């Protein structure tokens, strides 16, 4: 087939450009992934003790997760469009992570030295990052699927954004089963779990986001 | 300046095409073809045989992914980001399959070539089209090659108009994937 014939074929009855499916798919995949994560978290790990609902730490975990998710949705939707600048979204994501890191360091410095190790490691340090990673998997599969029909030209970076987004929902789901109250703990181990999900995403990106 | 005028003309055509003007879409794709040829010819001086295949593959990608264009951004950024992606993909595949020591003797000759002139494509999309599932092949033949409207095509084939449109879309997506794999 000659190129001119291909142009004719493509233009013939082409109609208006279809809307990119990303917003619609994220609208399905994110709530579904979060719901699956919450079910797995509460059923598998058990709901946190009731007093946690009144603890600021719980709401900080949710706020951190929500801010990360928002920045990652923005970043992923820029990366999904060829040629779209994504610097602002990436900086915003970095700022959210940095703010949590600073809060963690500040909280650690404000803690009496003899208590610092306890605040840093809590009592669930071996569970937290891995649980967040596991709870983020449903969302990761969903976000990669949603991004497949877009046109990411940087599959590794796009996979990273998808992974961190999934990590954010995994962290929110895990918060419901977590009784840690230290900001230092959250800033370190929650971030590590979310980062692990990001690493899995960036490893899967080049494989799943080909086009 | 000439470049800017050409960009503005293309952007205006694309904006009309985006809203559903097929005549503008054909004209816009025609202008894009010429620029894609120039782009690939400059970068594939050592393998001019690949140029037309890559132009066609990029056209298919532009069409199948055209919903990802953000009208707030320059059209050329979007087009050449996709072209660059296709080029990188080709290098990556070539790098894996064969060593990258192509002869450089014919560089000057292919650089001098006019970008409007078309070399034959090595891969025949027409033949790839024949390998699509029957429902997709039929929908593409009726609506994209014979040029029937959805209603006429529905009467001819006994398949509903909306189902035909879905088959056309799936078929072109599949064709884009086949073209990518067929290297």
Tab-separated table of C-alpha atoms in Angstrom:
chain	number	residue	atom	x	y	z
A	1	UNK	CA	0.000	0.000	0.000
A	2	UNK	CA	1.346	3.433	-0.914
A	3	UNK	CA	1.484	6.142	1.716
A	4	UNK	CA	-1.067	8.289	-0.114
A	5	UNK	CA	-3.471	5.360	-0.131
A	6	UNK	CA	-2.944	4.962	3.598
A	7	UNK	CA	-3.711	8.669	4.115
A	8	UNK	CA	-6.931	8.244	2.119
A	9	UNK	CA	-7.855	5.163	4.113
A	10	UNK	CA	-7.238	6.841	7.461
A	11	UNK	CA	-9.072	10.045	6.553
A	12	UNK	CA	-12.052	8.279	4.944
A	13	UNK	CA	-15.003	8.714	7.286
A	14	UNK	CA	-12.632	9.402	10.182
A	15	UNK	CA	-15.029	11.695	12.021
A	16	UNK	CA	-14.079	13.658	15.109
A	17	UNK	CA	-11.083	12.544	17.172
A	18	UNK	CA	-12.156	10.187	19.937
A	19	UNK	CA	-11.603	11.453	23.450
A	20	UNK	CA	-8.568	9.975	25.139
A	21	UNK	CA	-9.806	7.245	27.474
A	22	UNK	CA	-7.527	8.107	30.406
A	23	UNK	CA	-9.850	10.120	32.671
A	24	UNK	CA	-12.675	7.630	32.171
A	25	UNK	CA	-10.443	4.663	32.890
A	26	UNK	CA	-8.747	6.227	35.901
A	27	UNK	CA	-12.260	6.972	37.162
A	28	UNK	CA	-12.957	3.229	37.189
A	29	UNK	CA	-9.569	1.820	38.039
A	30	UNK	CA	-8.599	4.042	40.978
A	31	UNK	CA	-11.746	3.593	43.084
A	32	UNK	CA	-11.777	-0.136	42.243
A	33	UNK	CA	-8.093	-0.583	43.098
A	34	UNK	CA	-8.496	1.358	46.315
A	35	UNK	CA	-11.580	-0.668	47.273
A	36	UNK	CA	-9.784	-3.972	46.652
A	37	UNK	CA	-6.836	-2.699	48.685
A	38	UNK	CA	-9.094	-1.698	51.575
A	39	UNK	CA	-10.870	-5.051	51.568
A	40	UNK	CA	-7.562	-6.916	51.551
A	41	UNK	CA	-6.145	-4.650	54.236
A	42	UNK	CA	-9.056	-4.927	56.649
A	43	UNK	CA	-9.762	-8.606	55.982
A	44	UNK	CA	-6.137	-9.707	55.876
A	45	UNK	CA	-4.484	-7.452	58.438
A	46	UNK	CA	-7.407	-6.349	60.584
A	47	UNK	CA	-8.884	-2.902	61.144
A	48	UNK	CA	-6.797	-0.496	63.244
A	49	UNK	CA	-7.871	0.024	66.889
A	50	UNK	CA	-10.808	2.481	67.256
A	51	UNK	CA	-8.751	5.216	68.983
A	52	UNK	CA	-6.783	5.675	65.722
A	53	UNK	CA	-9.766	7.428	64.100
A	54	UNK	CA	-9.124	10.360	66.413
A	55	UNK	CA	-5.358	10.353	65.996
A	56	UNK	CA	-3.892	13.003	63.673
A	57	UNK	CA	-1.385	10.414	62.402
A	58	UNK	CA	-4.167	8.496	60.657
A	59	UNK	CA	-5.352	11.598	58.830
A	60	UNK	CA	-1.804	12.562	57.959
A	61	UNK	CA	-1.325	9.131	56.358
A	62	UNK	CA	-4.490	9.633	54.308
A	63	UNK	CA	-3.530	13.197	53.419
A	64	UNK	CA	-0.057	12.124	52.328
A	65	UNK	CA	-1.508	9.318	50.218
A	66	UNK	CA	-4.132	11.593	48.678
A	67	UNK	CA	-1.580	14.304	47.821
A	68	UNK	CA	0.726	11.738	46.240
A	69	UNK	CA	-2.132	10.253	44.234
A	70	UNK	CA	-3.205	13.671	42.973
A	71	UNK	CA	0.337	14.575	41.890
A	72	UNK	CA	0.787	11.165	40.247
A	73	UNK	CA	-2.505	11.379	38.340
A	74	UNK	CA	-1.347	14.739	37.017
A	75	UNK	CA	2.109	13.423	36.138
A	76	UNK	CA	0.799	10.246	34.504
A	77	UNK	CA	-1.726	12.154	32.418
A	78	UNK	CA	1.050	14.450	31.138
A	79	UNK	CA	3.360	11.537	30.371
A	80	UNK	CA	0.506	9.786	28.559
A	81	UNK	CA	0.415	12.566	25.946
A	82	UNK	CA	3.353	12.772	23.542
A	83	UNK	CA	5.203	16.068	23.659
A	84	UNK	CA	3.341	17.377	26.718
A	85	UNK	CA	5.621	19.044	29.296
A	86	UNK	CA	5.561	17.245	32.627
A	87	UNK	CA	8.125	19.198	34.680
A	88	UNK	CA	5.604	20.960	36.938
A	89	UNK	CA	3.821	17.723	37.742
A	90	UNK	CA	7.122	15.998	38.535
A	91	UNK	CA	8.222	18.846	40.809
A	92	UNK	CA	4.876	18.785	42.590
A	93	UNK	CA	5.268	15.083	43.231
A	94	UNK	CA	8.790	15.674	44.517
A	95	UNK	CA	7.543	18.491	46.767
A	96	UNK	CA	4.878	16.257	48.332
A	97	UNK	CA	7.456	13.570	49.115
A	98	UNK	CA	9.951	16.156	50.381
A	99	UNK	CA	7.355	17.772	52.644
A	100	UNK	CA	6.595	14.415	54.242
A	101	UNK	CA	10.318	13.733	54.613
A	102	UNK	CA	10.911	17.098	56.297
A	103	UNK	CA	7.980	16.535	58.642
A	104	UNK	CA	9.493	13.167	59.547
A	105	UNK	CA	12.906	14.664	60.276
A	106	UNK	CA	11.370	17.510	62.298
A	107	UNK	CA	9.321	15.048	64.332
A	108	UNK	CA	12.397	12.937	64.973
A	109	UNK	CA	14.392	15.961	66.186
A	110	UNK	CA	11.540	16.952	68.483
A	111	UNK	CA	11.529	13.478	70.019
A	112	UNK	CA	13.622	12.887	73.156
A	113	UNK	CA	16.813	11.046	72.066
A	114	UNK	CA	16.061	7.932	74.097
A	115	UNK	CA	12.735	7.483	72.303
A	116	UNK	CA	13.979	8.142	68.776
A	117	UNK	CA	14.651	4.544	67.795
A	118	UNK	CA	11.201	3.522	68.961
A	119	UNK	CA	9.600	6.293	66.931
A	120	UNK	CA	11.668	5.447	63.890
A	121	UNK	CA	10.960	1.716	63.846
A	122	UNK	CA	7.580	1.551	65.586
A	123	UNK	CA	6.339	-2.000	66.028
A	124	UNK	CA	5.421	-2.880	62.448
A	125	UNK	CA	8.449	-1.843	60.438
A	126	UNK	CA	8.861	-5.262	58.848
A	127	UNK	CA	5.247	-5.351	57.772
A	128	UNK	CA	4.544	-1.800	56.600
A	129	UNK	CA	6.460	-1.392	53.300
A	130	UNK	CA	5.670	-4.892	52.051
A	131	UNK	CA	2.012	-4.599	52.955
A	132	UNK	CA	1.770	-1.281	51.098
A	133	UNK	CA	3.483	-2.838	48.092
A	134	UNK	CA	1.085	-5.798	48.084
A	135	UNK	CA	-2.005	-3.628	48.604
A	136	UNK	CA	-1.024	-1.405	45.677
A	137	UNK	CA	-0.943	-4.238	43.127
A	138	UNK	CA	-4.625	-4.073	42.052
A	139	UNK	CA	-4.271	-0.370	41.293
A	140	UNK	CA	-0.952	-0.873	39.525
A	141	UNK	CA	-2.464	-3.404	37.113
A	142	UNK	CA	-5.383	-1.048	36.538
A	143	UNK	CA	-3.324	2.075	35.933
A	144	UNK	CA	-0.981	0.315	33.518
A	145	UNK	CA	-4.015	-0.935	31.618
A	146	UNK	CA	-5.484	2.576	31.570
A	147	UNK	CA	-2.226	4.012	30.229
A	148	UNK	CA	-1.843	1.380	27.524
A	149	UNK	CA	-4.329	3.035	25.193
A	150	UNK	CA	-2.691	6.402	25.658
A	151	UNK	CA	0.649	7.146	24.021
A	152	UNK	CA	3.420	7.302	26.648
A	153	UNK	CA	6.759	7.921	24.938
A	154	UNK	CA	8.696	7.396	28.202
A	155	UNK	CA	7.500	3.988	29.328
A	156	UNK	CA	9.862	3.674	32.287
A	157	UNK	CA	8.962	7.052	33.747
A	158	UNK	CA	5.272	6.511	33.017
A	159	UNK	CA	5.492	3.132	34.750
A	160	UNK	CA	7.113	4.854	37.731
A	161	UNK	CA	4.260	7.374	37.927
A	162	UNK	CA	1.722	4.542	37.677
A	163	UNK	CA	3.563	2.633	40.401
A	164	UNK	CA	3.727	5.611	42.773
A	165	UNK	CA	0.048	6.292	42.119
A	166	UNK	CA	-0.726	2.681	42.983
A	167	UNK	CA	1.546	3.015	46.024
A	168	UNK	CA	-0.533	5.989	47.163
A	169	UNK	CA	-3.734	3.943	47.089
A	170	UNK	CA	-1.907	1.039	48.756
A	171	UNK	CA	-0.759	3.384	51.538
A	172	UNK	CA	-4.292	4.703	52.051
A	173	UNK	CA	-5.594	1.140	52.262
A	174	UNK	CA	-2.844	0.121	54.667
A	175	UNK	CA	-3.477	3.134	56.910
A	176	UNK	CA	-6.752	1.457	57.930
A	177	UNK	CA	-4.806	-1.465	59.391
A	178	UNK	CA	-1.907	0.507	60.864
A	179	UNK	CA	-1.613	1.697	64.460
A	180	UNK	CA	1.636	3.632	64.123
A	181	UNK	CA	1.359	7.240	65.296
A	182	UNK	CA	4.853	8.593	64.609
A	183	UNK	CA	5.370	11.017	61.718
A	184	UNK	CA	8.919	9.770	61.409
A	185	UNK	CA	7.647	6.243	60.900
A	186	UNK	CA	5.183	7.392	58.235
A	187	UNK	CA	7.688	9.504	56.356
A	188	UNK	CA	10.179	6.658	56.176
A	189	UNK	CA	8.321	3.367	55.916
A	190	UNK	CA	5.190	4.513	54.105
A	191	UNK	CA	7.404	6.285	51.600
A	192	UNK	CA	9.528	3.164	51.219
A	193	UNK	CA	6.456	1.020	50.488
A	194	UNK	CA	5.173	3.566	47.966
A	195	UNK	CA	8.649	3.743	46.429
A	196	UNK	CA	8.739	-0.040	46.077
A	197	UNK	CA	5.458	0.098	44.174
A	198	UNK	CA	7.018	2.812	41.993
A	199	UNK	CA	10.020	0.589	41.298
A	200	UNK	CA	7.762	-2.290	40.239
A	201	UNK	CA	5.848	0.110	37.999
A	202	UNK	CA	8.973	1.420	36.312
A	203	UNK	CA	10.195	-2.142	35.749
A	204	UNK	CA	6.866	-3.121	34.170
A	205	UNK	CA	6.459	0.080	32.132
A	206	UNK	CA	8.740	-0.758	29.203
A	207	UNK	CA	7.105	-4.177	28.938
A	208	UNK	CA	3.449	-3.155	29.183
A	209	UNK	CA	3.420	0.326	27.686
A	210	UNK	CA	4.706	-0.558	24.217
A	211	UNK	CA	2.974	0.779	21.157
B	1	UNK	CA	8.875	32.402	8.764
B	2	UNK	CA	7.870	29.960	6.042
B	3	UNK	CA	8.156	27.237	8.651
B	4	UNK	CA	5.852	29.182	10.966
B	5	UNK	CA	3.261	29.711	8.249
B	6	UNK	CA	3.347	26.033	7.439
B	7	UNK	CA	2.922	25.229	11.135
B	8	UNK	CA	-0.034	27.593	11.413
B	9	UNK	CA	-1.708	26.147	8.317
B	10	UNK	CA	-1.227	22.609	9.607
B	11	UNK	CA	-2.490	23.529	13.069
B	12	UNK	CA	-5.627	25.098	11.588
B	13	UNK	CA	-6.298	22.021	9.444
B	14	UNK	CA	-5.712	19.749	12.417
B	15	UNK	CA	-8.111	21.723	14.606
B	16	UNK	CA	-10.837	21.258	11.965
B	17	UNK	CA	-9.939	17.605	11.573
B	18	UNK	CA	-10.115	17.145	15.342
B	19	UNK	CA	-13.757	18.250	15.237
B	20	UNK	CA	-14.602	15.814	12.439
B	21	UNK	CA	-13.724	17.475	9.113
B	22	UNK	CA	-12.412	14.571	6.999
B	23	UNK	CA	-11.261	16.775	4.115
B	24	UNK	CA	-9.137	18.835	6.506
B	25	UNK	CA	-7.877	15.611	8.062
B	26	UNK	CA	-6.722	14.255	4.712
B	27	UNK	CA	-4.975	17.540	3.902
B	28	UNK	CA	-3.340	17.666	7.347
B	29	UNK	CA	-2.085	14.092	7.076
B	30	UNK	CA	-0.726	14.886	3.600
B	31	UNK	CA	1.305	17.794	5.000
B	32	UNK	CA	2.462	15.672	7.919
B	33	UNK	CA	3.645	12.909	5.561
B	34	UNK	CA	6.024	15.296	3.786
B	35	UNK	CA	7.471	16.487	7.087
B	36	UNK	CA	7.749	12.993	8.490
B	37	UNK	CA	9.656	11.876	5.400
B	38	UNK	CA	12.108	14.722	5.843
B	39	UNK	CA	12.441	13.940	9.554
B	40	UNK	CA	13.089	10.227	9.075
B	41	UNK	CA	15.298	10.703	6.026
B	42	UNK	CA	17.649	12.956	7.965
B	43	UNK	CA	17.846	10.444	10.798
B	44	UNK	CA	17.877	7.238	8.801
B	45	UNK	CA	20.500	8.241	6.251
B	46	UNK	CA	22.135	4.855	6.663
B	47	UNK	CA	18.958	2.888	6.055
B	48	UNK	CA	16.781	4.765	3.552
B	49	UNK	CA	14.750	1.623	2.916
B	50	UNK	CA	13.185	2.052	6.347
B	51	UNK	CA	11.909	5.584	5.783
B	52	UNK	CA	8.592	4.913	4.083
B	53	UNK	CA	7.752	2.022	6.430
B	54	UNK	CA	8.382	4.283	9.384
B	55	UNK	CA	6.300	7.081	7.840
B	56	UNK	CA	3.392	4.666	7.443
B	57	UNK	CA	3.814	3.218	10.906
B	58	UNK	CA	3.864	6.724	12.388
B	59	UNK	CA	0.743	7.688	10.408
B	60	UNK	CA	-1.108	4.707	11.801
B	61	UNK	CA	0.040	5.618	15.319
B	62	UNK	CA	-1.008	9.265	14.844
B	63	UNK	CA	-4.438	8.118	13.727
B	64	UNK	CA	-5.005	5.480	16.370
B	65	UNK	CA	-3.695	7.757	19.149
B	66	UNK	CA	-5.150	11.015	17.908
B	67	UNK	CA	-7.293	11.359	21.017
B	68	UNK	CA	-4.091	11.920	23.017
B	69	UNK	CA	-3.431	15.248	21.281
B	70	UNK	CA	-3.981	18.152	23.663
B	71	UNK	CA	-5.248	21.150	21.613
B	72	UNK	CA	-3.622	23.496	24.148
B	73	UNK	CA	-0.156	22.329	23.037
B	74	UNK	CA	1.734	22.804	19.740
B	75	UNK	CA	0.774	20.149	17.190
B	76	UNK	CA	4.357	19.719	15.977
B	77	UNK	CA	5.486	18.678	19.491
B	78	UNK	CA	2.914	15.930	19.523
B	79	UNK	CA	3.613	14.723	15.974
B	80	UNK	CA	7.383	14.625	16.380
B	81	UNK	CA	7.231	13.123	19.856
B	82	UNK	CA	5.365	10.215	18.251
B	83	UNK	CA	7.752	10.115	15.285
B	84	UNK	CA	10.701	10.115	17.690
B	85	UNK	CA	9.119	7.316	19.675
B	86	UNK	CA	8.771	5.220	16.514
B	87	UNK	CA	12.380	5.972	15.572
B	88	UNK	CA	13.679	4.983	19.021
B	89	UNK	CA	11.632	1.826	18.815
B	90	UNK	CA	13.243	0.993	15.466
B	91	UNK	CA	16.769	1.624	16.781
B	92	UNK	CA	16.082	-0.486	19.835
B	93	UNK	CA	14.835	-3.382	17.742
B	94	UNK	CA	17.653	-3.097	15.234
B	95	UNK	CA	20.211	-2.850	18.019
B	96	UNK	CA	18.952	-6.084	19.409
B	97	UNK	CA	18.806	-8.011	16.157
B	98	UNK	CA	21.822	-6.884	14.195
B	99	UNK	CA	24.993	-4.942	14.824
B	100	UNK	CA	24.771	-1.246	14.036
B	101	UNK	CA	27.436	-0.859	11.385
B	102	UNK	CA	25.521	0.258	8.346
B	103	UNK	CA	27.475	1.650	5.396
B	104	UNK	CA	27.601	5.446	5.359
B	105	UNK	CA	28.420	5.920	1.645
B	106	UNK	CA	24.877	6.759	0.638
B	107	UNK	CA	24.322	9.435	3.282
B	108	UNK	CA	24.759	12.418	0.970
B	109	UNK	CA	22.543	10.945	-1.693
B	110	UNK	CA	19.607	10.335	0.615
B	111	UNK	CA	20.039	13.686	2.331
B	112	UNK	CA	19.703	15.348	-1.061
B	113	UNK	CA	16.523	13.481	-1.870
B	114	UNK	CA	13.268	15.424	-1.959
B	115	UNK	CA	11.057	14.619	0.951
B	116	UNK	CA	7.949	14.721	-1.220
B	117	UNK	CA	9.126	11.843	-3.361
B	118	UNK	CA	7.959	8.484	-2.115
B	119	UNK	CA	10.115	5.369	-2.110
B	120	UNK	CA	8.164	2.157	-2.108
B	121	UNK	CA	7.428	0.801	1.357
B	122	UNK	CA	9.001	-2.580	1.999
B	123	UNK	CA	6.200	-3.730	4.181
B	124	UNK	CA	2.829	-3.882	2.448
B	125	UNK	CA	0.090	-2.694	4.781
B	126	UNK	CA	-2.451	-3.999	2.274
B	127	UNK	CA	-1.196	-7.518	2.892
B	128	UNK	CA	-1.172	-7.003	6.669
B	129	UNK	CA	-4.755	-5.797	6.370
B	130	UNK	CA	-5.658	-9.203	4.908
B	131	UNK	CA	-4.429	-10.916	8.068
B	132	UNK	CA	-6.903	-9.081	10.320
B	133	UNK	CA	-9.912	-10.973	11.716
B	134	UNK	CA	-12.733	-11.125	9.155
B	135	UNK	CA	-15.085	-8.763	11.005
B	136	UNK	CA	-12.431	-6.042	11.252
B	137	UNK	CA	-11.279	-6.591	7.666
B	138	UNK	CA	-14.808	-6.313	6.314
B	139	UNK	CA	-15.591	-3.188	8.336
B	140	UNK	CA	-12.392	-1.485	7.137
B	141	UNK	CA	-13.033	-2.483	3.517
B	142	UNK	CA	-16.612	-1.161	3.528
B	143	UNK	CA	-16.066	2.047	5.450
B	144	UNK	CA	-12.443	2.986	4.798
B	145	UNK	CA	-11.700	1.644	1.315
B	146	UNK	CA	-15.076	1.594	-0.462
B	147	UNK	CA	-15.968	4.719	1.493
B	148	UNK	CA	-19.520	3.777	2.464
B	149	UNK	CA	-21.219	5.672	5.276
B	150	UNK	CA	-21.894	3.760	8.481
B	151	UNK	CA	-25.565	3.414	7.513
B	152	UNK	CA	-24.793	2.089	4.016
B	153	UNK	CA	-22.152	-0.258	5.378
B	154	UNK	CA	-24.615	-1.526	7.987
B	155	UNK	CA	-27.189	-2.294	5.268
B	156	UNK	CA	-24.611	-4.082	3.133
B	157	UNK	CA	-23.160	-6.199	5.920
B	158	UNK	CA	-26.106	-6.702	8.236
B	159	UNK	CA	-23.961	-5.518	11.152
B	160	UNK	CA	-25.071	-2.472	13.137
B	161	UNK	CA	-23.425	0.852	12.336
B	162	UNK	CA	-21.971	1.275	15.819
B	163	UNK	CA	-20.551	-2.253	15.799
B	164	UNK	CA	-18.929	-1.526	12.432
B	165	UNK	CA	-17.292	1.612	13.800
B	166	UNK	CA	-15.915	-0.368	16.734
B	167	UNK	CA	-14.543	-2.987	14.329
B	168	UNK	CA	-12.885	-0.309	12.203
B	169	UNK	CA	-11.250	1.201	15.285
B	170	UNK	CA	-10.086	-2.184	16.589
B	171	UNK	CA	-8.865	-3.182	13.156
B	172	UNK	CA	-6.734	-0.060	12.744
B	173	UNK	CA	-5.336	-0.509	16.255
B	174	UNK	CA	-4.482	-4.084	15.386
B	175	UNK	CA	-2.978	-2.995	12.069
B	176	UNK	CA	-0.773	-0.463	13.883
B	177	UNK	CA	0.412	-3.211	16.237
B	178	UNK	CA	1.039	-5.619	13.337
B	179	UNK	CA	3.014	-2.975	11.449
B	180	UNK	CA	5.144	-2.438	14.541
B	181	UNK	CA	5.824	-6.153	14.962
B	182	UNK	CA	6.527	-6.712	11.281
B	183	UNK	CA	10.094	-5.443	11.208
